[in-house]
């Protein structure tokens, strides 16, 4: 979904068509990612609208009772970013055999054909520096943290919501851009500035929601279960 069409895709009319007329069991919607051919930052759902979209997703799940997931507003459901072969997560191999931490992280650490020709295995790719750096970031940001220390999972994506982190990791580890656009994304000052500005605004606007509607509730729940366990 893009800035231009997300309201239509989440409208009652489309939801009725999808779940009732077509009989779909679940919906997994993706927001536009500015990667690949002709990336355009202004197609991204802007931070304010992303919050509106979060509210709409909550309404669809809570009131319409449909199994609807919005990638990335539903990032809490997967405990954040699942790339780089994280436990319970995944990584990607494209049609050329290039191995990347995620289909949207367009930087390869190796190629499956070359890797096996050299006598290596998938395990070697999983131990590549870029994969390790991303997993370390996931753990520190929230995946391996206690409830009170989990970072804002309303901004879960290392590509779109933490571009600076990804850019630093790619440059440090020397991962190979899959295409011209991926190479340019690291250097183009307009792209870099646009992504970083987007991420800062998103963080600023979602932080109060994260703190009051997610983090504090998780802590209260944890405290309740600890005191229940002590009472038993
Ligand atoms: S990098 Fe972004 S798109 Fe890929 S798994 Fe992580 S959160 Fe999802």
JSON list of C-alpha atoms and ligand atoms in Angstrom, two decimals:
[
{"chain": "A", "resi": 1, "resn": "UNK", "atom": "CA", "xyz": [0.00, 0.00, 0.00]},
{"chain": "A", "resi": 2, "resn": "UNK", "atom": "CA", "xyz": [1.20, 3.46, -0.79]},
{"chain": "A", "resi": 3, "resn": "UNK", "atom": "CA", "xyz": [0.33, 6.94, 0.36]},
{"chain": "A", "resi": 4, "resn": "UNK", "atom": "CA", "xyz": [-2.01, 7.07, -2.62]},
{"chain": "A", "resi": 5, "resn": "UNK", "atom": "CA", "xyz": [-4.08, 3.94, -2.07]},
{"chain": "A", "resi": 6, "resn": "UNK", "atom": "CA", "xyz": [-3.95, 2.72, 1.54]},
{"chain": "A", "resi": 7, "resn": "UNK", "atom": "CA", "xyz": [-7.32, 4.21, 2.48]},
{"chain": "A", "resi": 8, "resn": "UNK", "atom": "CA", "xyz": [-9.00, 2.43, -0.41]},
{"chain": "A", "resi": 9, "resn": "UNK", "atom": "CA", "xyz": [-7.32, -0.90, 0.42]},
{"chain": "A", "resi": 10, "resn": "UNK", "atom": "CA", "xyz": [-8.40, -0.70, 4.06]},
{"chain": "A", "resi": 11, "resn": "UNK", "atom": "CA", "xyz": [-11.89, 0.65, 3.31]},
{"chain": "A", "resi": 12, "resn": "UNK", "atom": "CA", "xyz": [-14.98, -1.28, 4.42]},
{"chain": "A", "resi": 13, "resn": "UNK", "atom": "CA", "xyz": [-15.85, -1.77, 0.78]},
{"chain": "A", "resi": 14, "resn": "UNK", "atom": "CA", "xyz": [-12.55, -3.50, -0.01]},
{"chain": "A", "resi": 15, "resn": "UNK", "atom": "CA", "xyz": [-12.48, -5.48, 3.24]},
{"chain": "A", "resi": 16, "resn": "UNK", "atom": "CA", "xyz": [-16.02, -6.77, 2.50]},
{"chain": "A", "resi": 17, "resn": "UNK", "atom": "CA", "xyz": [-14.98, -7.71, -1.02]},
{"chain": "A", "resi": 18, "resn": "UNK", "atom": "CA", "xyz": [-11.84, -9.48, 0.20]},
{"chain": "A", "resi": 19, "resn": "UNK", "atom": "CA", "xyz": [-13.14, -11.39, 3.21]},
{"chain": "A", "resi": 20, "resn": "UNK", "atom": "CA", "xyz": [-16.83, -11.83, 2.42]},
{"chain": "A", "resi": 21, "resn": "UNK", "atom": "CA", "xyz": [-17.14, -11.98, -1.35]},
{"chain": "A", "resi": 22, "resn": "UNK", "atom": "CA", "xyz": [-13.81, -13.70, -2.04]},
{"chain": "A", "resi": 23, "resn": "UNK", "atom": "CA", "xyz": [-13.84, -15.75, 1.16]},
{"chain": "A", "resi": 24, "resn": "UNK", "atom": "CA", "xyz": [-10.27, -14.90, 2.15]},
{"chain": "A", "resi": 25, "resn": "UNK", "atom": "CA", "xyz": [-9.13, -16.26, 5.52]},
{"chain": "A", "resi": 26, "resn": "UNK", "atom": "CA", "xyz": [-6.51, -13.66, 6.24]},
{"chain": "A", "resi": 27, "resn": "UNK", "atom": "CA", "xyz": [-4.96, -10.52, 4.78]},
{"chain": "A", "resi": 28, "resn": "UNK", "atom": "CA", "xyz": [-1.33, -9.58, 4.97]},
{"chain": "A", "resi": 29, "resn": "UNK", "atom": "CA", "xyz": [-0.79, -6.12, 3.56]},
{"chain": "A", "resi": 30, "resn": "UNK", "atom": "CA", "xyz": [2.56, -4.55, 2.78]},
{"chain": "A", "resi": 31, "resn": "UNK", "atom": "CA", "xyz": [3.35, -0.87, 2.77]},
{"chain": "A", "resi": 32, "resn": "UNK", "atom": "CA", "xyz": [5.39, 0.57, -0.06]},
{"chain": "A", "resi": 33, "resn": "UNK", "atom": "CA", "xyz": [9.16, 0.22, 0.37]},
{"chain": "A", "resi": 34, "resn": "UNK", "atom": "CA", "xyz": [11.40, 2.62, -1.54]},
{"chain": "A", "resi": 35, "resn": "UNK", "atom": "CA", "xyz": [13.74, -0.07, -2.92]},
{"chain": "A", "resi": 36, "resn": "UNK", "atom": "CA", "xyz": [14.20, -1.55, -6.39]},
{"chain": "A", "resi": 37, "resn": "UNK", "atom": "CA", "xyz": [13.47, 0.19, -9.66]},
{"chain": "A", "resi": 38, "resn": "UNK", "atom": "CA", "xyz": [12.67, 3.91, -9.40]},
{"chain": "A", "resi": 39, "resn": "UNK", "atom": "CA", "xyz": [12.35, 4.22, -5.62]},
{"chain": "A", "resi": 40, "resn": "UNK", "atom": "CA", "xyz": [10.19, 7.22, -4.66]},
{"chain": "A", "resi": 41, "resn": "UNK", "atom": "CA", "xyz": [10.07, 8.37, -1.06]},
{"chain": "A", "resi": 42, "resn": "UNK", "atom": "CA", "xyz": [6.84, 10.25, -1.60]},
{"chain": "A", "resi": 43, "resn": "UNK", "atom": "CA", "xyz": [4.94, 7.00, -2.20]},
{"chain": "A", "resi": 44, "resn": "UNK", "atom": "CA", "xyz": [5.69, 5.93, 1.39]},
{"chain": "A", "resi": 45, "resn": "UNK", "atom": "CA", "xyz": [2.81, 6.23, 3.82]},
{"chain": "A", "resi": 46, "resn": "UNK", "atom": "CA", "xyz": [3.76, 9.38, 5.79]},
{"chain": "A", "resi": 47, "resn": "UNK", "atom": "CA", "xyz": [4.21, 9.08, 9.59]},
{"chain": "A", "resi": 48, "resn": "UNK", "atom": "CA", "xyz": [0.88, 10.73, 10.49]},
{"chain": "A", "resi": 49, "resn": "UNK", "atom": "CA", "xyz": [-0.98, 8.49, 8.09]},
{"chain": "A", "resi": 50, "resn": "UNK", "atom": "CA", "xyz": [0.90, 5.46, 9.29]},
{"chain": "A", "resi": 51, "resn": "UNK", "atom": "CA", "xyz": [-0.60, 6.11, 12.71]},
{"chain": "A", "resi": 52, "resn": "UNK", "atom": "CA", "xyz": [-4.04, 6.49, 11.12]},
{"chain": "A", "resi": 53, "resn": "UNK", "atom": "CA", "xyz": [-3.42, 3.19, 9.39]},
{"chain": "A", "resi": 54, "resn": "UNK", "atom": "CA", "xyz": [-2.44, 1.59, 12.71]},
{"chain": "A", "resi": 55, "resn": "UNK", "atom": "CA", "xyz": [-5.77, 2.70, 14.20]},
{"chain": "A", "resi": 56, "resn": "UNK", "atom": "CA", "xyz": [-7.62, 1.33, 11.19]},
{"chain": "A", "resi": 57, "resn": "UNK", "atom": "CA", "xyz": [-5.80, -2.01, 11.51]},
{"chain": "A", "resi": 58, "resn": "UNK", "atom": "CA", "xyz": [-6.71, -2.20, 15.20]},
{"chain": "A", "resi": 59, "resn": "UNK", "atom": "CA", "xyz": [-10.32, -1.44, 14.34]},
{"chain": "A", "resi": 60, "resn": "UNK", "atom": "CA", "xyz": [-10.44, -4.14, 11.67]},
{"chain": "A", "resi": 61, "resn": "UNK", "atom": "CA", "xyz": [-9.03, -6.73, 14.06]},
{"chain": "A", "resi": 62, "resn": "UNK", "atom": "CA", "xyz": [-10.96, -5.72, 17.17]},
{"chain": "A", "resi": 63, "resn": "UNK", "atom": "CA", "xyz": [-14.32, -4.76, 15.69]},
{"chain": "A", "resi": 64, "resn": "UNK", "atom": "CA", "xyz": [-14.57, -6.58, 12.38]},
{"chain": "A", "resi": 65, "resn": "UNK", "atom": "CA", "xyz": [-12.71, -9.58, 13.88]},
{"chain": "A", "resi": 66, "resn": "UNK", "atom": "CA", "xyz": [-10.80, -10.26, 10.67]},
{"chain": "A", "resi": 67, "resn": "UNK", "atom": "CA", "xyz": [-7.31, -11.74, 10.59]},
{"chain": "A", "resi": 68, "resn": "UNK", "atom": "CA", "xyz": [-5.59, -8.69, 9.16]},
{"chain": "A", "resi": 69, "resn": "UNK", "atom": "CA", "xyz": [-1.90, -7.94, 9.45]},
{"chain": "A", "resi": 70, "resn": "UNK", "atom": "CA", "xyz": [-0.27, -4.71, 8.37]},
{"chain": "A", "resi": 71, "resn": "UNK", "atom": "CA", "xyz": [3.38, -5.14, 7.67]},
{"chain": "A", "resi": 72, "resn": "UNK", "atom": "CA", "xyz": [4.90, -2.98, 9.52]},
{"chain": "A", "resi": 73, "resn": "UNK", "atom": "CA", "xyz": [2.32, -1.60, 11.92]},
{"chain": "A", "resi": 74, "resn": "UNK", "atom": "CA", "xyz": [1.83, -5.16, 13.18]},
{"chain": "A", "resi": 75, "resn": "UNK", "atom": "CA", "xyz": [5.53, -5.52, 13.94]},
{"chain": "A", "resi": 76, "resn": "UNK", "atom": "CA", "xyz": [4.75, -6.22, 17.57]},
{"chain": "A", "resi": 77, "resn": "UNK", "atom": "CA", "xyz": [3.18, -9.55, 16.55]},
{"chain": "A", "resi": 78, "resn": "UNK", "atom": "CA", "xyz": [6.54, -10.82, 15.27]},
{"chain": "A", "resi": 79, "resn": "UNK", "atom": "CA", "xyz": [8.62, -9.26, 18.06]},
{"chain": "A", "resi": 80, "resn": "UNK", "atom": "CA", "xyz": [10.11, -6.82, 15.57]},
{"chain": "A", "resi": 81, "resn": "UNK", "atom": "CA", "xyz": [12.25, -7.36, 12.49]},
{"chain": "A", "resi": 82, "resn": "UNK", "atom": "CA", "xyz": [12.59, -11.04, 11.53]},
{"chain": "A", "resi": 83, "resn": "UNK", "atom": "CA", "xyz": [15.35, -10.70, 8.92]},
{"chain": "A", "resi": 84, "resn": "UNK", "atom": "CA", "xyz": [18.91, -12.10, 8.87]},
{"chain": "A", "resi": 85, "resn": "UNK", "atom": "CA", "xyz": [17.92, -15.59, 9.97]},
{"chain": "A", "resi": 86, "resn": "UNK", "atom": "CA", "xyz": [16.79, -14.54, 13.43]},
{"chain": "A", "resi": 87, "resn": "UNK", "atom": "CA", "xyz": [15.21, -17.29, 15.51]},
{"chain": "A", "resi": 88, "resn": "UNK", "atom": "CA", "xyz": [11.68, -17.62, 14.16]},
{"chain": "A", "resi": 89, "resn": "UNK", "atom": "CA", "xyz": [12.68, -15.39, 11.28]},
{"chain": "A", "resi": 90, "resn": "UNK", "atom": "CA", "xyz": [13.97, -15.74, 7.75]},
{"chain": "A", "resi": 91, "resn": "UNK", "atom": "CA", "xyz": [16.39, -14.61, 5.08]},
{"chain": "A", "resi": 92, "resn": "UNK", "atom": "CA", "xyz": [16.12, -14.50, 1.30]},
{"chain": "A", "resi": 93, "resn": "UNK", "atom": "CA", "xyz": [17.79, -16.04, -1.76]},
{"chain": "A", "resi": 94, "resn": "UNK", "atom": "CA", "xyz": [16.84, -14.44, -5.06]},
{"chain": "A", "resi": 95, "resn": "UNK", "atom": "CA", "xyz": [16.59, -15.98, -8.53]},
{"chain": "A", "resi": 96, "resn": "UNK", "atom": "CA", "xyz": [20.30, -15.28, -9.14]},
{"chain": "A", "resi": 97, "resn": "UNK", "atom": "CA", "xyz": [21.24, -17.13, -5.97]},
{"chain": "A", "resi": 98, "resn": "UNK", "atom": "CA", "xyz": [22.19, -13.97, -4.09]},
{"chain": "A", "resi": 99, "resn": "UNK", "atom": "CA", "xyz": [21.68, -14.29, -0.35]},
{"chain": "A", "resi": 100, "resn": "UNK", "atom": "CA", "xyz": [20.26, -11.29, 1.50]},
{"chain": "A", "resi": 101, "resn": "UNK", "atom": "CA", "xyz": [18.96, -10.78, 5.05]},
{"chain": "A", "resi": 102, "resn": "UNK", "atom": "CA", "xyz": [15.48, -9.87, 3.71]},
{"chain": "A", "resi": 103, "resn": "UNK", "atom": "CA", "xyz": [13.93, -9.33, 0.30]},
{"chain": "A", "resi": 104, "resn": "UNK", "atom": "CA", "xyz": [13.87, -5.62, 1.07]},
{"chain": "A", "resi": 105, "resn": "UNK", "atom": "CA", "xyz": [17.52, -5.49, 2.21]},
{"chain": "A", "resi": 106, "resn": "UNK", "atom": "CA", "xyz": [19.05, -5.45, -1.23]},
{"chain": "A", "resi": 107, "resn": "UNK", "atom": "CA", "xyz": [22.63, -6.16, -0.18]},
{"chain": "A", "resi": 108, "resn": "UNK", "atom": "CA", "xyz": [24.04, -9.64, -0.66]},
{"chain": "A", "resi": 109, "resn": "UNK", "atom": "CA", "xyz": [26.47, -11.39, 1.61]},
{"chain": "A", "resi": 110, "resn": "UNK", "atom": "CA", "xyz": [27.16, -14.26, -0.76]},
{"chain": "A", "resi": 111, "resn": "UNK", "atom": "CA", "xyz": [25.74, -16.26, -3.66]},
{"chain": "A", "resi": 112, "resn": "UNK", "atom": "CA", "xyz": [24.36, -19.75, -3.02]},
{"chain": "A", "resi": 113, "resn": "UNK", "atom": "CA", "xyz": [25.98, -21.27, -6.15]},
{"chain": "A", "resi": 114, "resn": "UNK", "atom": "CA", "xyz": [29.42, -19.79, -5.38]},
{"chain": "A", "resi": 115, "resn": "UNK", "atom": "CA", "xyz": [29.11, -20.68, -1.74]},
{"chain": "A", "resi": 116, "resn": "UNK", "atom": "CA", "xyz": [28.44, -24.37, -2.40]},
{"chain": "A", "resi": 117, "resn": "UNK", "atom": "CA", "xyz": [31.11, -24.50, -5.12]},
{"chain": "A", "resi": 118, "resn": "UNK", "atom": "CA", "xyz": [33.60, -23.35, -2.48]},
{"chain": "A", "resi": 119, "resn": "UNK", "atom": "CA", "xyz": [32.43, -26.10, -0.15]},
{"chain": "A", "resi": 120, "resn": "UNK", "atom": "CA", "xyz": [30.43, -23.78, 2.09]},
{"chain": "A", "resi": 121, "resn": "UNK", "atom": "CA", "xyz": [26.83, -24.10, 3.31]},
{"chain": "A", "resi": 122, "resn": "UNK", "atom": "CA", "xyz": [23.93, -21.89, 4.31]},
{"chain": "A", "resi": 123, "resn": "UNK", "atom": "CA", "xyz": [25.37, -21.79, 7.82]},
{"chain": "A", "resi": 124, "resn": "UNK", "atom": "CA", "xyz": [28.32, -19.80, 6.47]},
{"chain": "A", "resi": 125, "resn": "UNK", "atom": "CA", "xyz": [25.94, -17.23, 4.97]},
{"chain": "A", "resi": 126, "resn": "UNK", "atom": "CA", "xyz": [24.09, -16.96, 8.28]},
{"chain": "A", "resi": 127, "resn": "UNK", "atom": "CA", "xyz": [27.39, -16.14, 9.94]},
{"chain": "A", "resi": 128, "resn": "UNK", "atom": "CA", "xyz": [28.26, -13.39, 7.43]},
{"chain": "A", "resi": 129, "resn": "UNK", "atom": "CA", "xyz": [29.11, -10.07, 9.12]},
{"chain": "A", "resi": 130, "resn": "UNK", "atom": "CA", "xyz": [25.99, -8.25, 7.84]},
{"chain": "A", "resi": 131, "resn": "UNK", "atom": "CA", "xyz": [23.70, -10.99, 9.16]},
{"chain": "A", "resi": 132, "resn": "UNK", "atom": "CA", "xyz": [25.47, -10.93, 12.53]},
{"chain": "A", "resi": 133, "resn": "UNK", "atom": "CA", "xyz": [25.27, -7.16, 12.79]},
{"chain": "A", "resi": 134, "resn": "UNK", "atom": "CA", "xyz": [21.57, -7.12, 12.01]},
{"chain": "A", "resi": 135, "resn": "UNK", "atom": "CA", "xyz": [20.85, -9.88, 14.54]},
{"chain": "A", "resi": 136, "resn": "UNK", "atom": "CA", "xyz": [22.86, -7.99, 17.17]},
{"chain": "A", "resi": 137, "resn": "UNK", "atom": "CA", "xyz": [20.77, -4.87, 16.45]},
{"chain": "A", "resi": 138, "resn": "UNK", "atom": "CA", "xyz": [17.51, -6.86, 16.66]},
{"chain": "A", "resi": 139, "resn": "UNK", "atom": "CA", "xyz": [18.53, -8.26, 20.04]},
{"chain": "A", "resi": 140, "resn": "UNK", "atom": "CA", "xyz": [19.56, -4.92, 21.43]},
{"chain": "A", "resi": 141, "resn": "UNK", "atom": "CA", "xyz": [16.53, -3.10, 20.05]},
{"chain": "A", "resi": 142, "resn": "UNK", "atom": "CA", "xyz": [14.03, -5.42, 21.61]},
{"chain": "A", "resi": 143, "resn": "UNK", "atom": "CA", "xyz": [14.04, -9.05, 20.61]},
{"chain": "A", "resi": 144, "resn": "UNK", "atom": "CA", "xyz": [16.21, -10.22, 23.50]},
{"chain": "A", "resi": 145, "resn": "UNK", "atom": "CA", "xyz": [15.04, -7.58, 25.98]},
{"chain": "A", "resi": 146, "resn": "UNK", "atom": "CA", "xyz": [12.77, -7.66, 29.01]},
{"chain": "A", "resi": 147, "resn": "UNK", "atom": "CA", "xyz": [9.43, -5.90, 28.50]},
{"chain": "A", "resi": 148, "resn": "UNK", "atom": "CA", "xyz": [10.63, -2.63, 30.05]},
{"chain": "A", "resi": 149, "resn": "UNK", "atom": "CA", "xyz": [13.59, -2.38, 27.67]},
{"chain": "A", "resi": 150, "resn": "UNK", "atom": "CA", "xyz": [11.97, -3.26, 24.35]},
{"chain": "A", "resi": 151, "resn": "UNK", "atom": "CA", "xyz": [12.40, -0.52, 21.73]},
{"chain": "A", "resi": 152, "resn": "UNK", "atom": "CA", "xyz": [9.51, 0.97, 19.80]},
{"chain": "A", "resi": 153, "resn": "UNK", "atom": "CA", "xyz": [8.20, -1.87, 17.64]},
{"chain": "A", "resi": 154, "resn": "UNK", "atom": "CA", "xyz": [5.85, 0.50, 15.86]},
{"chain": "A", "resi": 155, "resn": "UNK", "atom": "CA", "xyz": [9.07, 1.32, 13.98]},
{"chain": "A", "resi": 156, "resn": "UNK", "atom": "CA", "xyz": [10.36, -2.24, 13.50]},
{"chain": "A", "resi": 157, "resn": "UNK", "atom": "CA", "xyz": [12.04, -2.16, 10.10]},
{"chain": "A", "resi": 158, "resn": "UNK", "atom": "CA", "xyz": [15.78, -1.74, 9.71]},
{"chain": "A", "resi": 159, "resn": "UNK", "atom": "CA", "xyz": [15.30, -0.74, 6.06]},
{"chain": "A", "resi": 160, "resn": "UNK", "atom": "CA", "xyz": [12.62, 1.88, 6.30]},
{"chain": "A", "resi": 161, "resn": "UNK", "atom": "CA", "xyz": [12.40, 2.86, 9.98]},
{"chain": "A", "resi": 162, "resn": "UNK", "atom": "CA", "xyz": [16.13, 2.67, 10.86]},
{"chain": "A", "resi": 163, "resn": "UNK", "atom": "CA", "xyz": [17.82, 3.36, 7.56]},
{"chain": "A", "resi": 164, "resn": "UNK", "atom": "CA", "xyz": [20.88, 4.89, 9.21]},
{"chain": "A", "resi": 165, "resn": "UNK", "atom": "CA", "xyz": [21.51, 1.65, 11.13]},
{"chain": "A", "resi": 166, "resn": "UNK", "atom": "CA", "xyz": [21.24, -0.42, 7.95]},
{"chain": "A", "resi": 167, "resn": "UNK", "atom": "CA", "xyz": [23.39, 1.96, 5.92]},
{"chain": "A", "resi": 168, "resn": "UNK", "atom": "CA", "xyz": [26.17, 1.89, 8.54]},
{"chain": "A", "resi": 169, "resn": "UNK", "atom": "CA", "xyz": [26.02, -1.90, 8.77]},
{"chain": "A", "resi": 170, "resn": "UNK", "atom": "CA", "xyz": [26.17, -2.37, 4.99]},
{"chain": "A", "resi": 171, "resn": "UNK", "atom": "CA", "xyz": [29.10, 0.02, 4.64]},
{"chain": "A", "resi": 172, "resn": "UNK", "atom": "CA", "xyz": [30.98, -1.49, 7.57]},
{"chain": "A", "resi": 173, "resn": "UNK", "atom": "CA", "xyz": [30.56, -5.07, 6.42]},
{"chain": "A", "resi": 174, "resn": "UNK", "atom": "CA", "xyz": [31.04, -4.44, 2.70]},
{"chain": "A", "resi": 175, "resn": "UNK", "atom": "CA", "xyz": [27.85, -6.24, 1.63]},
{"chain": "A", "resi": 176, "resn": "UNK", "atom": "CA", "xyz": [27.27, -6.08, -2.13]},
{"chain": "A", "resi": 177, "resn": "UNK", "atom": "CA", "xyz": [24.41, -3.98, -3.57]},
{"chain": "A", "resi": 178, "resn": "UNK", "atom": "CA", "xyz": [22.15, -6.12, -5.75]},
{"chain": "A", "resi": 179, "resn": "UNK", "atom": "CA", "xyz": [21.44, -3.34, -8.22]},
{"chain": "A", "resi": 180, "resn": "UNK", "atom": "CA", "xyz": [22.23, 0.25, -9.13]},
{"chain": "A", "resi": 181, "resn": "UNK", "atom": "CA", "xyz": [19.41, 1.62, -7.00]},
{"chain": "A", "resi": 182, "resn": "UNK", "atom": "CA", "xyz": [20.69, -0.21, -3.91]},
{"chain": "A", "resi": 183, "resn": "UNK", "atom": "CA", "xyz": [24.16, 1.26, -4.46]},
{"chain": "A", "resi": 184, "resn": "UNK", "atom": "CA", "xyz": [22.76, 4.75, -4.98]},
{"chain": "A", "resi": 185, "resn": "UNK", "atom": "CA", "xyz": [20.59, 4.49, -1.87]},
{"chain": "A", "resi": 186, "resn": "UNK", "atom": "CA", "xyz": [23.77, 4.45, 0.24]},
{"chain": "A", "resi": 187, "resn": "UNK", "atom": "CA", "xyz": [25.19, 7.61, -1.32]},
{"chain": "A", "resi": 188, "resn": "UNK", "atom": "CA", "xyz": [22.39, 9.77, -2.75]},
{"chain": "A", "resi": 189, "resn": "UNK", "atom": "CA", "xyz": [22.15, 12.68, -0.27]},
{"chain": "A", "resi": 190, "resn": "UNK", "atom": "CA", "xyz": [18.46, 13.32, -1.02]},
{"chain": "A", "resi": 191, "resn": "UNK", "atom": "CA", "xyz": [17.52, 9.70, -0.51]},
{"chain": "A", "resi": 192, "resn": "UNK", "atom": "CA", "xyz": [19.60, 9.37, 2.67]},
{"chain": "A", "resi": 193, "resn": "UNK", "atom": "CA", "xyz": [18.29, 12.62, 4.16]},
{"chain": "A", "resi": 194, "resn": "UNK", "atom": "CA", "xyz": [14.70, 11.77, 3.18]},
{"chain": "A", "resi": 195, "resn": "UNK", "atom": "CA", "xyz": [14.88, 8.36, 4.84]},
{"chain": "A", "resi": 196, "resn": "UNK", "atom": "CA", "xyz": [16.51, 9.66, 8.01]},
{"chain": "A", "resi": 197, "resn": "UNK", "atom": "CA", "xyz": [13.99, 12.50, 8.32]},
{"chain": "A", "resi": 198, "resn": "UNK", "atom": "CA", "xyz": [11.12, 10.05, 7.83]},
{"chain": "A", "resi": 199, "resn": "UNK", "atom": "CA", "xyz": [12.53, 7.75, 10.52]},
{"chain": "A", "resi": 200, "resn": "UNK", "atom": "CA", "xyz": [12.99, 10.58, 13.03]},
{"chain": "A", "resi": 201, "resn": "UNK", "atom": "CA", "xyz": [9.48, 11.89, 12.50]},
{"chain": "A", "resi": 202, "resn": "UNK", "atom": "CA", "xyz": [7.98, 8.42, 12.75]},
{"chain": "A", "resi": 203, "resn": "UNK", "atom": "CA", "xyz": [9.86, 7.70, 15.98]},
{"chain": "A", "resi": 204, "resn": "UNK", "atom": "CA", "xyz": [8.82, 11.01, 17.49]},
{"chain": "A", "resi": 205, "resn": "UNK", "atom": "CA", "xyz": [5.15, 10.53, 16.61]},
{"chain": "A", "resi": 206, "resn": "UNK", "atom": "CA", "xyz": [4.81, 6.88, 17.54]},
{"chain": "A", "resi": 207, "resn": "UNK", "atom": "CA", "xyz": [6.84, 6.97, 20.76]},
{"chain": "A", "resi": 208, "resn": "UNK", "atom": "CA", "xyz": [3.95, 8.19, 22.99]},
{"chain": "A", "resi": 209, "resn": "UNK", "atom": "CA", "xyz": [1.68, 5.46, 21.56]},
{"chain": "A", "resi": 210, "resn": "UNK", "atom": "CA", "xyz": [4.35, 2.85, 22.08]},
{"chain": "A", "resi": 211, "resn": "UNK", "atom": "CA", "xyz": [5.02, 3.94, 25.66]},
{"chain": "A", "resi": 212, "resn": "UNK", "atom": "CA", "xyz": [1.42, 4.27, 26.84]},
{"chain": "A", "resi": 213, "resn": "UNK", "atom": "CA", "xyz": [-0.40, 1.63, 24.83]},
{"chain": "A", "resi": 214, "resn": "UNK", "atom": "CA", "xyz": [2.23, -1.09, 24.56]},
{"chain": "A", "resi": 215, "resn": "UNK", "atom": "CA", "xyz": [5.27, -0.78, 26.86]},
{"chain": "A", "resi": 216, "resn": "UNK", "atom": "CA", "xyz": [3.45, 0.23, 30.04]},
{"chain": "A", "resi": 217, "resn": "UNK", "atom": "CA", "xyz": [0.77, -2.41, 29.52]},
{"chain": "A", "resi": 218, "resn": "UNK", "atom": "CA", "xyz": [3.38, -5.10, 28.94]},
{"chain": "A", "resi": 219, "resn": "UNK", "atom": "CA", "xyz": [5.13, -4.12, 32.14]},
{"chain": "A", "resi": 220, "resn": "UNK", "atom": "CA", "xyz": [1.88, -4.18, 34.12]},
{"chain": "A", "resi": 221, "resn": "UNK", "atom": "CA", "xyz": [1.06, -7.61, 32.72]},
{"chain": "A", "resi": 222, "resn": "UNK", "atom": "CA", "xyz": [4.50, -8.88, 33.64]},
{"chain": "A", "resi": 223, "resn": "UNK", "atom": "CA", "xyz": [4.18, -7.50, 37.18]},
{"chain": "A", "resi": 224, "resn": "UNK", "atom": "CA", "xyz": [0.73, -9.15, 37.49]},
{"chain": "A", "resi": 225, "resn": "UNK", "atom": "CA", "xyz": [1.96, -12.55, 36.40]},
{"chain": "A", "resi": 226, "resn": "UNK", "atom": "CA", "xyz": [4.97, -12.32, 38.76]},
{"chain": "A", "resi": 227, "resn": "UNK", "atom": "CA", "xyz": [2.72, -11.52, 41.71]},
{"chain": "A", "resi": 228, "resn": "UNK", "atom": "CA", "xyz": [0.25, -14.29, 40.71]},
{"chain": "A", "resi": 229, "resn": "UNK", "atom": "CA", "xyz": [3.13, -16.76, 40.55]},
{"chain": "A", "resi": 230, "resn": "UNK", "atom": "CA", "xyz": [4.37, -15.63, 44.01]},
{"chain": "A", "resi": 231, "resn": "UNK", "atom": "CA", "xyz": [0.85, -15.97, 45.48]},
{"chain": "A", "resi": 232, "resn": "UNK", "atom": "CA", "xyz": [0.57, -19.55, 44.22]},
{"chain": "B", "resi": 1, "resn": "LIG", "atom": "S1", "xyz": [14.06, -5.69, 7.30]},
{"chain": "B", "resi": 1, "resn": "LIG", "atom": "FE1", "xyz": [12.02, -4.75, 7.41]},
{"chain": "B", "resi": 1, "resn": "LIG", "atom": "S2", "xyz": [10.88, -5.86, 5.89]},
{"chain": "B", "resi": 1, "resn": "LIG", "atom": "FE2", "xyz": [12.67, -7.10, 6.31]},
{"chain": "B", "resi": 1, "resn": "LIG", "atom": "S3", "xyz": [12.07, -8.52, 7.96]},
{"chain": "B", "resi": 1, "resn": "LIG", "atom": "FE3", "xyz": [12.95, -6.70, 8.93]},
{"chain": "B", "resi": 1, "resn": "LIG", "atom": "S4", "xyz": [11.15, -5.44, 9.37]},
{"chain": "B", "resi": 1, "resn": "LIG", "atom": "FE4", "xyz": [10.53, -6.90, 7.83]}
]
